[in-house]
Amino acid sequence: MSIHLHSVMVVVDDQDVALDFYCGVLGWTKTIDNMMGPNFRFITVHPPGHSTGINLGQPHIAGRPSPGSDTPADAGINLVSTDLLAECAELKAKGVVFGQDPEPMPWGGHGATFMDPFGNRFFITDAT
């Protein structure tokens, strides 16, 4: 028996806007987009080259709203970049909102936070 992590849910208010952000801005790949019922669209996106992804969940399926851009909340997802400073500069140029610019972390690396259009906040660090 082998178990691995498939995806984690991030609640979004508009799945098409979410796809534009995660695929068009972040450069991730849509891996699943299926209608599971009349009001249930199951979508996952993955960073290039990785098998674990994010499920872009609808509020009525998740049983909770998205955080909202004016009241962001941690998504509980930590990302790693091989070139954090360049990655953050590129994302800022694409209009991504950062809550914390890259700064030194206690372990010796650098870290930053950014938000998706729905107020889901992500922590990103370098590979240190």
Coordinates of C-alpha atoms in Angstrom, one line a residue, residues 75-119:
A75 CA -3.9 29.0 3.2
G76 CA -1.7 26.8 5.3
I77 CA 0.4 26.1 2.2
N78 CA 4.2 26.7 2.1
L79 CA 5.9 26.9 -1.3
V80 CA 9.6 26.7 -2.2
S81 CA 11.4 28.5 -5.0
T82 CA 14.9 27.9 -6.2
D83 CA 15.3 31.7 -6.8
L84 CA 13.0 33.5 -4.4
L85 CA 14.0 37.1 -5.2
A86 CA 13.6 36.6 -8.9
E87 CA 10.3 34.7 -8.4
C88 CA 8.9 37.5 -6.2
A89 CA 10.0 40.2 -8.7
E90 CA 8.3 38.3 -11.6
L91 CA 5.1 37.8 -9.6
K92 CA 5.0 41.4 -8.5
A93 CA 5.4 42.5 -12.2
K94 CA 2.4 40.3 -13.0
G95 CA 0.3 42.1 -10.3
V96 CA 0.5 39.6 -7.5
V97 CA -0.2 41.2 -4.1
F98 CA 2.5 40.6 -1.5
G99 CA 1.7 40.9 2.2
Q100 CA 5.4 40.5 3.1
D101 CA 8.3 41.1 0.8
P102 CA 11.2 38.7 0.9
E103 CA 13.1 39.0 4.2
P104 CA 15.6 37.0 6.2
M105 CA 14.1 34.1 8.1
P106 CA 15.5 32.7 11.4
W107 CA 16.8 29.5 9.7
G108 CA 19.0 31.5 7.3
G109 CA 16.8 31.6 4.2
H110 CA 14.4 34.2 3.0
G111 CA 10.6 34.2 3.0
A112 CA 7.7 36.2 1.7
T113 CA 3.9 36.0 1.6
F114 CA 1.5 36.6 -1.3
M115 CA -2.2 36.3 -1.9
D116 CA -4.4 35.0 -4.6
P117 CA -7.4 37.1 -5.7
F118 CA -9.6 35.5 -3.0
G119 CA -7.4 36.4 0.0

